GROMACS .gro file of C-alpha atoms in nm:
model
  195
    1MET     CA    1  10.567   6.901  15.451
    2ASP     CA    2  10.596   7.126  15.756
    3TRP     CA    3  10.667   6.925  16.074
    4ASN     CA    4  10.378   7.088  16.265
    5VAL     CA    5  10.137   7.007  15.981
    6PHE     CA    6  10.258   6.645  15.980
    7MET     CA    7  10.206   6.614  16.357
    8ASP     CA    8   9.868   6.785  16.325
    9VAL     CA    9   9.753   6.532  16.062
   10ALA     CA   10   9.904   6.230  16.243
   11GLY     CA   11   9.745   6.338  16.572
   12ALA     CA   12   9.408   6.378  16.401
   13VAL     CA   13   9.426   6.026  16.253
   14LEU     CA   14   9.522   5.879  16.590
   15GLY     CA   15   9.250   6.082  16.758
   16ILE     CA   16   8.980   5.954  16.524
   17THR     CA   17   9.097   5.597  16.587
   18TYR     CA   18   9.094   5.662  16.962
   19VAL     CA   19   8.743   5.806  16.980
   20ILE     CA   20   8.599   5.525  16.765
   21LEU     CA   21   8.753   5.271  17.002
   22GLU     CA   22   8.619   5.468  17.299
   23TYR     CA   23   8.272   5.481  17.141
   24ARG     CA   24   8.282   5.101  17.109
   25ALA     CA   25   8.412   5.071  17.467
   26SER     CA   26   8.712   4.878  17.330
   27ILE     CA   27   9.008   4.824  17.559
   28TRP     CA   28   9.234   4.896  17.259
   29LEU     CA   29   9.167   5.267  17.304
   30TRP     CA   30   9.430   5.259  17.577
   31ALA     CA   31   9.702   5.141  17.334
   32VAL     CA   32   9.630   5.432  17.101
   33SER     CA   33   9.619   5.666  17.399
   34ILE     CA   34   9.982   5.588  17.475
   35ILE     CA   35  10.103   5.681  17.123
   36MET     CA   36   9.876   5.980  17.060
   37PRO     CA   37  10.009   6.198  17.347
   38ILE     CA   38  10.360   6.188  17.208
   39VAL     CA   39  10.243   6.332  16.877
   40HIS     CA   40  10.010   6.586  17.033
   41GLY     CA   41  10.265   6.682  17.297
   42LEU     CA   42  10.522   6.787  17.039
   43LEU     CA   43  10.261   6.983  16.846
   44TYR     CA   44  10.124   7.162  17.153
   45TYR     CA   45  10.471   7.256  17.273
   46ASN     CA   46  10.557   7.403  16.933
   47LYS     CA   47  10.232   7.605  16.938
   48GLY     CA   48  10.280   7.740  17.291
   49LEU     CA   49  10.000   7.536  17.450
   50TYR     CA   50  10.209   7.444  17.752
   51ALA     CA   51   9.935   7.310  17.979
   52ASP     CA   52   9.813   7.087  17.696
   53PHE     CA   53  10.175   6.977  17.644
   54GLY     CA   54  10.212   6.889  18.010
   55MET     CA   55   9.879   6.711  18.004
   56GLU     CA   56  10.018   6.462  17.753
   57PHE     CA   57  10.244   6.315  18.025
   58TYR     CA   58   9.936   6.266  18.240
   59TYR     CA   59   9.759   6.102  17.943
   60VAL     CA   60  10.030   5.837  17.912
   61ALA     CA   61  10.014   5.757  18.285
   62ALA     CA   62   9.633   5.764  18.276
   63ALA     CA   63   9.633   5.528  17.976
   64ILE     CA   64   9.828   5.273  18.176
   65TYR     CA   65   9.590   5.322  18.471
   66GLY     CA   66   9.283   5.303  18.244
   67TYR     CA   67   9.405   4.984  18.082
   68ALA     CA   68   9.461   4.828  18.425
   69CYS     CA   69   9.111   4.934  18.539
   70TRP     CA   70   8.946   4.790  18.229
   71ARG     CA   71   9.161   4.476  18.224
   72TRP     CA   72   9.168   4.383  18.592
   73GLY     CA   73   8.887   4.587  18.750
   74ASN     CA   74   8.565   4.456  18.903
   75LYS     CA   75   8.429   4.250  18.615
   76ASP     CA   76   8.072   4.148  18.556
   77LYS     CA   77   8.044   3.771  18.613
   78GLU     CA   78   7.831   3.706  18.304
   79SER     CA   79   8.007   3.922  18.044
   80LYS     CA   80   8.353   3.905  18.207
   81HIS     CA   81   8.427   4.274  18.145
   82VAL     CA   82   8.419   4.584  18.360
   83PRO     CA   83   8.065   4.722  18.321
   84ILE     CA   84   7.976   5.074  18.217
   85THR     CA   85   7.816   5.253  18.512
   86HIS     CA   86   7.703   5.600  18.619
   87TYR     CA   87   7.917   5.855  18.801
   88LYS     CA   88   7.888   5.796  19.173
   89ARG     CA   89   7.732   6.083  19.367
   90SER     CA   90   8.009   6.058  19.622
   91HIS     CA   91   8.261   6.141  19.346
   92ILE     CA   92   8.092   6.461  19.223
   93LEU     CA   93   8.212   6.710  19.488
   94PRO     CA   94   8.568   6.571  19.504
   95SER     CA   95   8.584   6.583  19.122
   96ILE     CA   96   8.474   6.947  19.121
   97ILE     CA   97   8.725   7.038  19.392
   98VAL     CA   98   9.011   6.862  19.214
   99GLY     CA   99   8.912   7.014  18.879
  100VAL     CA  100   8.893   7.371  19.013
  101ALA     CA  101   9.215   7.335  19.215
  102LEU     CA  102   9.397   7.196  18.913
  103TRP     CA  103   9.258   7.474  18.693
  104ALA     CA  104   9.380   7.739  18.939
  105ALA     CA  105   9.724   7.579  18.976
  106LEU     CA  106   9.769   7.546  18.601
  107TYR     CA  107   9.649   7.901  18.543
  108TRP     CA  108   9.899   8.031  18.798
  109PHE     CA  109  10.179   7.830  18.636
  110LEU     CA  110  10.093   7.947  18.284
  111THR     CA  111  10.070   8.313  18.383
  112THR     CA  112  10.387   8.319  18.593
  113CYS     CA  113  10.618   8.069  18.422
  114THR     CA  114  10.530   8.073  18.052
  115ASP     CA  115  10.448   8.308  17.767
  116SER     CA  116  10.104   8.150  17.714
  117ARG     CA  117   9.854   8.381  17.544
  118VAL     CA  118   9.555   8.162  17.632
  119PRO     CA  119   9.613   8.066  17.998
  120ILE     CA  120   9.248   8.058  18.107
  121LEU     CA  121   9.127   7.822  17.836
  122ASP     CA  122   9.446   7.615  17.822
  123SER     CA  123   9.437   7.553  18.197
  124PHE     CA  124   9.059   7.494  18.199
  125THR     CA  125   9.061   7.228  17.927
  126THR     CA  126   9.363   7.060  18.080
  127ALA     CA  127   9.208   7.045  18.428
  128LEU     CA  128   8.873   6.917  18.302
  129SER     CA  129   9.050   6.662  18.081
  130ALA     CA  130   9.226   6.521  18.387
  131VAL     CA  131   8.891   6.462  18.557
  132ALA     CA  132   8.731   6.327  18.237
  133LEU     CA  133   9.013   6.081  18.176
  134TRP     CA  134   8.979   5.947  18.530
  135ALA     CA  135   8.601   5.907  18.471
  136LEU     CA  136   8.675   5.721  18.146
  137ALA     CA  137   8.910   5.484  18.330
  138LYS     CA  138   8.621   5.412  18.570
  139LYS     CA  139   8.386   5.357  18.271
  140TYR     CA  140   8.135   5.620  18.384
  141VAL     CA  141   7.879   5.722  18.120
  142GLU     CA  142   7.905   6.084  18.224
  143GLN     CA  143   8.269   6.102  18.114
  144TRP     CA  144   8.126   6.180  17.771
  145LEU     CA  145   7.960   6.495  17.908
  146LEU     CA  146   8.290   6.615  18.052
  147TRP     CA  147   8.459   6.551  17.717
  148LEU     CA  148   8.179   6.737  17.539
  149VAL     CA  149   8.276   7.056  17.724
  150VAL     CA  150   8.650   6.999  17.677
  151ASP     CA  151   8.612   6.919  17.307
  152ALA     CA  152   8.391   7.218  17.226
  153VAL     CA  153   8.629   7.460  17.400
  154CYS     CA  154   8.936   7.298  17.240
  155PHE     CA  155   8.775   7.321  16.896
  156GLY     CA  156   8.764   7.698  16.922
  157LEU     CA  157   9.102   7.723  17.094
  158TYR     CA  158   9.281   7.520  16.826
  159ILE     CA  159   9.124   7.722  16.546
  160TYR     CA  160   9.254   8.032  16.721
  161LYS     CA  161   9.603   7.878  16.759
  162GLY     CA  162   9.619   7.780  16.390
  163ILE     CA  163   9.604   7.401  16.427
  164PRO     CA  164   9.331   7.323  16.172
  165PHE     CA  165   9.344   6.942  16.162
  166THR     CA  166   9.346   6.914  16.539
  167ALA     CA  167   9.063   7.170  16.554
  168CYS     CA  168   8.860   6.956  16.312
  169LEU     CA  169   8.942   6.651  16.524
  170TYR     CA  170   8.800   6.826  16.830
  171GLY     CA  171   8.493   6.926  16.629
  172PHE     CA  172   8.453   6.555  16.550
  173TYR     CA  173   8.513   6.470  16.916
  174THR     CA  174   8.234   6.710  17.013
  175VAL     CA  175   7.987   6.525  16.791
  176MET     CA  176   8.118   6.187  16.909
  177ALA     CA  177   8.078   6.293  17.273
  178VAL     CA  178   7.704   6.327  17.218
  179ALA     CA  179   7.685   5.998  17.024
  180GLY     CA  180   7.906   5.822  17.279
  181TYR     CA  181   7.696   5.939  17.570
  182LEU     CA  182   7.378   5.809  17.406
  183LYS     CA  183   7.542   5.476  17.316
  184TRP     CA  184   7.694   5.419  17.660
  185GLU     CA  185   7.365   5.513  17.825
  186LYS     CA  186   7.198   5.234  17.624
  187MET     CA  187   7.477   4.995  17.718
  188VAL     CA  188   7.411   5.061  18.088
  189VAL     CA  189   7.040   4.992  18.031
  190ASN     CA  190   7.118   4.675  17.835
  191GLU     CA  191   7.354   4.552  18.105
  192SER     CA  192   7.098   4.615  18.380
  193VAL     CA  193   6.825   4.440  18.177
  194SER     CA  194   7.044   4.134  18.119
  195ARG     CA  195   7.111   4.082  18.493
   0.00000   0.00000   0.00000
């Protein structure tokens, strides 16, 4: 079996496991999110998706941060877990500024330092993923909406780059982003009703 095909399949299996754990709001998603970037990183580098490759280093660091937030964050006294909440209004403008600045910086890097043929989309999905992963670590419902955009764009990008299993994974992620948003929205309602 071709090494890229193997990594594509392995990354897809890990990705499905990850999104199911995320959907369930299971802390174990962070363990999978430490292994998965290694597999995806090698694949993305081989396919010339350099911003996505670089993003995998951020994913490992963010997984450690996310685990710490979920494990030791401000826990609900009754359920003894960090509750799912809504994105704070005070975080919206800074998130947009960080996302756009990161997009611009990554675009500049890809166009001046690499042979990337998809610098706009590669830098966009990477920048928005950074913001979405931070929102996931904070357990904000709206993180699913950010992932919806990332996943839909990546689905098309990975088809274009000839990574079919990863493309299918991102198609699945797109569907799960809608389902996850609806589930987490109900979990916020259920938590507020139980207080």
